[in-house]
Coordinates of C-alpha atoms and ligand atoms in Angstrom, one line a residue:
M1 CA 123.3 85.0 150.9
S2 CA 122.5 81.5 152.1
S3 CA 121.6 81.0 155.7
L4 CA 124.4 80.3 158.2
A5 CA 123.0 76.7 158.5
G6 CA 123.2 76.5 154.8
R7 CA 126.8 77.7 154.7
F8 CA 127.7 75.3 157.5
R9 CA 126.2 72.4 155.5
E10 CA 128.1 73.5 152.4
L11 CA 131.4 73.5 154.2
W12 CA 130.6 70.4 156.2
D13 CA 129.8 68.5 153.0
E14 CA 133.3 69.2 151.7
I15 CA 134.9 67.1 154.5
A16 CA 132.1 64.7 155.4
P17 CA 133.1 62.0 152.9
V18 CA 136.8 62.1 153.9
G19 CA 137.8 59.0 155.8
R20 CA 134.3 57.7 156.3
D21 CA 134.0 53.9 156.3
A22 CA 131.3 52.7 153.9
D23 CA 130.2 49.8 156.1
S24 CA 130.1 51.4 159.5
G25 CA 129.5 55.0 158.5
G26 CA 132.2 55.8 161.1
Y27 CA 135.4 57.6 160.4
L28 CA 139.0 56.2 160.1
R29 CA 140.9 59.5 160.3
Y30 CA 144.1 58.5 162.1
A31 CA 146.6 61.2 162.6
L32 CA 148.9 61.8 159.6
T33 CA 147.3 59.1 157.5
A34 CA 145.8 59.8 154.1
P35 CA 142.3 60.9 155.2
E36 CA 143.7 63.2 157.9
L37 CA 146.4 64.6 155.6
R38 CA 143.5 65.3 153.1
L39 CA 141.8 67.3 155.8
R40 CA 145.0 69.2 156.6
E41 CA 145.1 70.2 152.9
W42 CA 141.5 71.3 153.2
F43 CA 142.5 73.3 156.2
R44 CA 145.2 75.1 154.2
A45 CA 142.8 75.7 151.4
Q46 CA 140.2 77.2 153.7
A47 CA 142.9 79.4 155.3
D48 CA 144.1 80.5 151.8
L49 CA 140.6 81.4 150.8
R50 CA 140.4 83.7 153.8
G51 CA 143.9 85.2 153.4
M52 CA 145.0 83.5 156.6
P53 CA 148.6 82.4 156.5
V54 CA 149.3 79.0 158.0
S55 CA 152.2 78.3 160.3
E56 CA 153.3 75.0 161.8
D57 CA 155.0 74.4 165.1
G58 CA 157.1 71.4 164.0
N59 CA 154.9 69.0 166.1
G60 CA 152.2 68.5 163.5
N61 CA 149.9 71.3 164.7
L62 CA 148.6 73.8 162.1
F63 CA 147.7 77.5 162.9
A64 CA 145.8 79.8 160.5
W65 CA 146.3 83.4 161.4
W66 CA 143.8 86.3 160.9
G67 CA 144.2 90.0 161.7
D68 CA 147.7 90.0 162.9
P69 CA 148.5 93.8 163.4
G70 CA 152.2 92.9 163.4
G71 CA 152.1 91.7 159.8
T72 CA 151.5 88.1 158.6
P73 CA 153.5 85.4 160.4
P74 CA 156.0 83.3 158.4
T75 CA 154.7 80.2 156.8
G76 CA 157.8 78.3 157.9
T77 CA 157.7 75.3 160.1
R78 CA 158.8 77.1 163.2
D79 CA 156.8 80.1 164.0
S80 CA 159.5 81.4 166.3
D81 CA 159.8 84.9 164.8
G82 CA 156.1 85.3 163.9
P83 CA 153.7 88.1 164.6
T84 CA 154.8 90.8 167.0
G85 CA 153.0 91.3 170.2
G86 CA 151.0 88.8 172.1
G87 CA 147.4 88.3 172.9
A88 CA 146.2 86.2 170.0
V89 CA 142.9 84.4 170.5
L90 CA 143.3 80.8 169.6
T91 CA 140.4 78.6 168.6
G92 CA 140.1 75.3 166.6
S93 CA 140.2 71.6 167.5
H94 CA 141.4 68.4 165.9
F95 CA 140.7 66.3 162.7
D96 CA 141.7 62.9 163.9
S97 CA 139.1 60.3 165.0
V98 CA 138.9 57.1 167.0
P99 CA 138.3 54.0 164.9
H100 CA 134.9 54.3 163.4
G101 CA 134.3 57.5 165.3
G102 CA 131.7 60.1 164.7
A103 CA 131.8 63.0 162.2
Y104 CA 131.7 65.9 164.6
D105 CA 134.2 65.1 167.4
G106 CA 137.1 67.4 166.4
P107 CA 136.2 68.7 162.9
L108 CA 133.2 70.6 164.2
G109 CA 135.5 72.9 166.1
I110 CA 137.6 73.7 163.1
V111 CA 134.8 74.2 160.6
S112 CA 133.0 76.4 163.1
A113 CA 136.1 78.4 163.6
F114 CA 136.5 79.3 159.9
L115 CA 132.8 80.1 159.7
A116 CA 133.0 82.3 162.9
V117 CA 135.8 84.2 161.2
D118 CA 133.5 84.7 158.2
E119 CA 130.7 85.9 160.5
L120 CA 133.0 88.4 162.2
R121 CA 134.3 89.7 158.9
A122 CA 130.7 90.0 157.5
S123 CA 129.8 92.0 160.6
G124 CA 132.6 94.4 159.9
A125 CA 134.4 93.4 163.1
V126 CA 138.2 94.1 163.0
P127 CA 140.2 92.2 165.6
V128 CA 142.7 94.2 167.6
R129 CA 144.7 91.1 168.1
P130 CA 145.1 88.0 166.0
V131 CA 142.5 85.3 165.8
V132 CA 144.1 81.9 165.1
V133 CA 142.4 78.7 164.0
A134 CA 144.3 75.6 165.1
A135 CA 144.3 72.0 164.0
F136 CA 146.0 69.9 166.7
V137 CA 147.5 66.5 165.7
E138 CA 146.7 63.1 167.3
E139 CA 144.1 64.4 169.9
E140 CA 142.5 60.9 170.1
G141 CA 145.7 59.0 170.5
A142 CA 144.1 56.4 168.2
R143 CA 147.2 55.9 166.2
F144 CA 150.2 56.5 168.6
G145 CA 148.5 55.8 171.9
V146 CA 148.9 59.1 173.7
P147 CA 145.9 61.5 173.5
C148 CA 146.4 65.2 172.9
L149 CA 149.9 64.4 171.6
G150 CA 150.2 67.6 169.5
S151 CA 149.1 70.0 172.3
R152 CA 151.2 68.0 174.8
L153 CA 154.2 68.5 172.6
L154 CA 153.5 72.2 172.0
T155 CA 153.3 72.8 175.8
G156 CA 156.2 70.6 176.7
E157 CA 153.9 68.2 178.5
I158 CA 155.4 65.1 176.9
D159 CA 159.1 64.2 176.4
V160 CA 160.0 64.8 172.8
D161 CA 162.0 61.6 172.5
R162 CA 159.1 59.6 174.0
A163 CA 156.7 61.2 171.5
A164 CA 159.1 60.7 168.6
G165 CA 159.4 57.0 169.4
L166 CA 155.7 56.3 169.8
R167 CA 154.7 53.6 167.3
D168 CA 151.4 52.7 165.6
A169 CA 150.2 49.2 165.0
A170 CA 152.3 48.9 161.9
G171 CA 155.4 50.0 163.8
V172 CA 155.6 53.4 162.2
S173 CA 157.0 56.0 164.7
F174 CA 155.4 59.4 165.2
A175 CA 158.6 61.0 164.0
E176 CA 158.5 58.9 160.8
A177 CA 154.8 59.8 160.2
L178 CA 155.6 63.5 160.9
G179 CA 158.6 63.3 158.6
D180 CA 160.9 64.7 161.3
R181 CA 161.7 64.6 165.0
P182 CA 158.9 66.7 166.6
A183 CA 160.1 70.2 167.6
G184 CA 158.7 70.0 171.1
A185 CA 157.8 72.8 173.4
D186 CA 157.4 76.3 171.7
P187 CA 157.0 78.8 174.6
A188 CA 157.5 81.7 172.2
L189 CA 154.5 80.5 170.1
L190 CA 152.5 79.6 173.2
G191 CA 153.3 83.0 174.7
R192 CA 151.7 84.7 171.8
F193 CA 148.2 83.3 172.7
A194 CA 146.1 85.1 175.3
A195 CA 143.3 82.6 175.3
F196 CA 142.1 79.4 173.7
V197 CA 138.4 78.6 173.0
E198 CA 137.6 75.2 171.7
L199 CA 134.2 74.4 170.3
H200 CA 133.3 70.7 170.4
V201 CA 130.2 68.5 169.9
E202 CA 128.8 67.5 173.3
Q203 CA 129.6 63.9 174.2
G204 CA 126.5 63.4 176.3
R205 CA 122.9 64.5 176.6
V206 CA 122.9 67.4 179.0
L207 CA 122.1 69.9 176.3
V208 CA 119.3 67.7 175.0
D209 CA 117.7 67.5 178.5
A210 CA 118.4 71.3 179.1
D211 CA 116.9 72.1 175.7
A212 CA 119.8 74.4 174.9
P213 CA 121.9 74.3 171.7
V214 CA 125.2 75.5 173.3
A215 CA 126.9 75.2 176.7
V216 CA 130.1 76.4 178.2
A217 CA 132.5 73.9 179.9
S218 CA 133.4 74.2 183.6
A219 CA 135.8 71.2 183.9
I220 CA 137.2 68.0 182.5
W221 CA 137.3 65.0 184.8
P222 CA 140.7 63.6 185.6
H223 CA 141.4 60.6 183.5
G224 CA 144.1 58.3 182.2
R225 CA 145.0 55.2 180.3
W226 CA 146.7 52.1 181.8
R227 CA 148.1 49.1 179.8
F228 CA 147.5 45.8 181.5
E229 CA 149.9 43.1 180.1
L230 CA 149.0 39.6 181.2
R231 CA 151.5 36.8 180.4
G232 CA 150.7 33.1 180.7
E233 CA 151.6 29.9 178.9
G234 CA 150.5 29.5 175.3
N235 CA 149.4 25.9 174.6
H236 CA 147.1 23.7 172.6
A237 CA 143.4 24.3 173.1
G238 CA 142.6 20.6 172.7
T239 CA 145.3 18.8 174.6
T240 CA 145.9 21.0 177.6
R241 CA 144.0 20.0 180.7
M242 CA 142.1 22.9 182.3
A243 CA 144.0 22.3 185.6
D244 CA 147.3 22.7 183.8
R245 CA 146.7 26.0 182.1
R246 CA 148.1 29.4 182.9
D247 CA 145.6 31.3 180.8
P248 CA 146.0 35.1 180.7
M249 CA 142.6 35.4 179.1
L250 CA 141.0 34.4 182.4
T251 CA 142.9 37.0 184.3
Y252 CA 142.0 39.6 181.6
A253 CA 138.3 38.7 181.7
F254 CA 138.3 39.0 185.5
T255 CA 140.0 42.3 185.3
V256 CA 137.4 43.7 182.9
L257 CA 134.6 42.6 185.3
A258 CA 136.5 44.1 188.3
A259 CA 136.9 47.4 186.5
N260 CA 133.2 47.5 185.7
K261 CA 132.3 46.8 189.4
E262 CA 134.8 49.1 191.0
A263 CA 133.7 52.0 188.7
R264 CA 130.1 51.5 189.5
L265 CA 130.9 51.4 193.2
R266 CA 132.5 54.8 192.8
D267 CA 130.2 56.4 190.3
A268 CA 133.2 56.6 188.1
H269 CA 133.9 55.4 184.5
A270 CA 136.1 52.5 183.5
T271 CA 136.4 51.1 180.0
V272 CA 138.4 48.3 178.5
G273 CA 137.7 48.9 174.8
R274 CA 140.9 47.6 173.3
V275 CA 142.5 44.2 173.6
A276 CA 145.4 42.4 171.9
V277 CA 145.8 38.7 172.1
E278 CA 148.9 36.6 171.2
P279 CA 148.8 34.4 169.3
N280 CA 145.1 35.2 168.8
A281 CA 144.2 31.8 167.5
T282 CA 140.9 30.0 168.1
N283 CA 142.7 26.7 169.0
A284 CA 145.5 28.1 171.2
V285 CA 145.5 29.1 174.8
P286 CA 146.9 32.6 174.7
S287 CA 150.5 33.3 175.8
K288 CA 149.8 37.0 176.3
V289 CA 146.7 39.3 176.6
T290 CA 147.0 43.0 176.7
G291 CA 144.1 45.2 177.7
W292 CA 143.9 49.0 177.9
L293 CA 142.0 50.5 180.8
D294 CA 140.5 54.0 180.3
A295 CA 139.5 55.3 183.7
R296 CA 137.9 58.6 184.7
A297 CA 136.3 60.1 187.7
A298 CA 135.0 63.5 188.9
E299 CA 137.9 63.7 191.5
A300 CA 141.5 62.6 191.3
E301 CA 141.3 60.7 194.6
T302 CA 138.4 58.6 193.3
L303 CA 140.3 57.9 190.1
H304 CA 143.3 56.9 192.0
G305 CA 141.3 54.6 194.2
L306 CA 139.5 53.1 191.2
V307 CA 142.8 52.2 189.4
E308 CA 144.4 50.9 192.6
A309 CA 141.4 48.6 193.2
V310 CA 141.4 47.3 189.7
Q311 CA 145.1 46.7 189.8
A312 CA 144.8 44.8 193.1
K313 CA 142.0 42.6 191.8
A314 CA 143.9 41.8 188.7
A315 CA 147.0 40.9 190.6
E316 CA 145.0 38.7 193.0
R317 CA 143.5 36.9 190.0
A318 CA 146.9 36.6 188.3
R319 CA 148.2 34.7 191.3
R320 CA 145.3 32.3 191.1
D321 CA 145.8 31.8 187.3
G322 CA 149.6 31.5 187.5
T323 CA 149.9 34.5 185.1
E324 CA 152.2 37.5 185.3
L325 CA 150.7 41.0 185.4
T326 CA 152.4 44.2 184.3
V327 CA 150.6 47.5 184.5
T328 CA 151.9 50.7 182.8
Q329 CA 150.3 54.1 182.8
E330 CA 150.3 55.4 179.2
S331 CA 148.7 58.8 179.8
A332 CA 147.4 60.9 182.6
T333 CA 145.3 64.0 182.6
P334 CA 144.6 65.8 185.9
L335 CA 141.4 67.5 186.7
V336 CA 141.0 70.5 184.4
A337 CA 139.1 73.4 186.0
F338 CA 138.6 75.9 183.1
D339 CA 139.3 79.5 183.9
R340 CA 136.3 80.4 186.0
E341 CA 136.2 84.1 185.2
L342 CA 136.3 83.3 181.5
A343 CA 133.7 80.5 181.7
D344 CA 131.3 82.8 183.7
R345 CA 131.9 85.7 181.3
L346 CA 131.1 83.5 178.3
A347 CA 128.1 81.8 179.9
G348 CA 126.7 85.3 180.6
L349 CA 127.5 86.5 177.1
L350 CA 125.8 83.5 175.6
A351 CA 123.1 82.9 178.2
A352 CA 124.3 79.3 178.1
P353 CA 124.5 76.6 180.8
V354 CA 127.9 75.6 182.2
L355 CA 128.7 71.9 182.5
P356 CA 131.6 69.5 183.2
T357 CA 132.7 66.8 180.9
G358 CA 134.3 63.4 181.2
A359 CA 135.9 63.8 177.8
G360 CA 139.5 64.9 177.3
H361 CA 140.4 67.7 174.9
D362 CA 143.4 69.8 173.7
A363 CA 141.7 72.5 175.7
G364 CA 142.4 70.4 178.8
V365 CA 146.1 70.5 178.0
L366 CA 146.3 74.2 177.1
A367 CA 144.2 75.1 180.2
A368 CA 147.4 74.7 182.3
H369 CA 149.2 77.3 180.1
L370 CA 146.7 80.0 179.2
P371 CA 143.1 81.0 179.9
T372 CA 141.0 78.4 178.2
A373 CA 137.3 77.8 177.6
M374 CA 135.2 75.3 175.7
L375 CA 131.8 75.6 174.0
F376 CA 129.7 72.5 173.5
V377 CA 127.1 72.0 170.8
R378 CA 124.1 69.8 171.4
N379 CA 124.3 66.2 170.2
P380 CA 120.7 64.8 169.9
T381 CA 121.9 61.2 170.4
G382 CA 124.4 62.1 173.2
V383 CA 126.6 59.4 171.7
S384 CA 130.2 59.9 170.7
H385 CA 133.2 57.9 169.5
S386 CA 130.6 56.1 167.4
P387 CA 128.9 56.7 164.0
A388 CA 125.8 57.5 166.0
E389 CA 127.3 60.9 167.1
S390 CA 125.2 63.7 165.7
A391 CA 124.4 67.4 165.6
T392 CA 121.8 69.3 163.6
D393 CA 122.8 72.0 161.1
A394 CA 120.7 74.5 163.1
D395 CA 122.6 73.7 166.3
C396 CA 125.9 73.9 164.5
A397 CA 125.0 77.3 163.2
A398 CA 124.1 78.3 166.7
G399 CA 127.6 77.1 167.7
V400 CA 129.2 79.3 165.0
V401 CA 127.2 82.3 166.2
A402 CA 128.2 81.6 169.8
L403 CA 131.9 81.2 168.8
A404 CA 131.8 84.4 166.7
R405 CA 130.4 86.3 169.7
V406 CA 133.1 84.9 172.0
L407 CA 135.9 85.7 169.5
E408 CA 134.5 89.2 169.0
E409 CA 134.4 89.7 172.8
L410 CA 138.0 88.4 173.2
A411 CA 139.7 89.7 170.1
C412 CA 137.9 92.9 169.0
H413 CA 138.2 95.0 172.1
Ligands
LIG501 O1 139.2 60.3 175.1 C1 138.7 61.4 175.1 O2 138.1 61.8 176.1 C2 138.8 62.3 174.0 O3 137.8 62.1 173.1 N1 140.1 62.2 173.3
LIG502 MN1 137.2 62.2 171.0
LIG503 MN1 137.5 65.6 170.5

């Protein structure tokens, strides 16, 4: 039998080419587009190979079930009359990526979950409650703009009509992409899960510096996304005097610099990584510039102060530029303090460090609804949301062993 690292590599190589951009080496796996749909087919095939029936919740989330003492759940779209009894242990993550994202962010949690099931079965472990592998849809929000869309729908944390109407850059709505209006909250399904453990590549270098392959998460920083729309007067680049301009690009540029400064002053994080310009012509003063602010801080109060300061600076500059500013919050994630007892129990079990993260996850959404934990796997570059994201096969194997031990601890006693 090949080594676990070998088995990881074998399974990993099945999905590694899916959605990878030949030029950047990054991934273009937007929710419900061809590459991600291919990965969902792969998910079903892996579940079938393991005799794990797959159910859907009508929101785009997939669930592969193992060891359900109440008989296998239906494979229909609504799992409302599925396995009897509660207490299933949920694991898994997401397939979708940011534009030109890394290979591991998301898929590592799903591949590791299937391999952890294999490890448990090979050890002769028999769960006394179901072990369920999930693939959540649109975790990155890279296509429809709201992160953790699938887990927010499952938990009722987003209005179904708002979710259904979210549109991608081509104007396709989430409902159209899904092929139906999302089903929304499913308390019956959610009530069937006793815990959720998400394994994820670390998006930072703490494990590198700690010389440890795996860590347990303690918290997720509060964070959110704000859309800054700046309207001015489109005009000719060659014939419009500087004094006569109402140029939203100036207000935008100033806002980006203000976000950078205010974040540094607060030891917080502020990013404007996405911008849309109308008409986006080299020889035209823009009529409108839209920038998206991603802001995060260790405490909610700091985050609130940061966003307020940026908004105030942008408004002040807009007055000077004669432009109009509209700020809309697109998503908000409060501080997530993972279940302390569970985190300590897992850290003890794995002899692993415990660390917070500034990255959002489906685990951050589910944490408000059931005991939730995260495991992080070392990323030698510490870089994420970039093709430079990495993890060694040995560390990924260590992650599988850790996840298998956690699932054994939670589902087999
Ligand atoms: O943006 C995040 O923190 C996560 O990667 N979706
Ligand atoms: Mn991500
Ligand atoms: Mn992720």
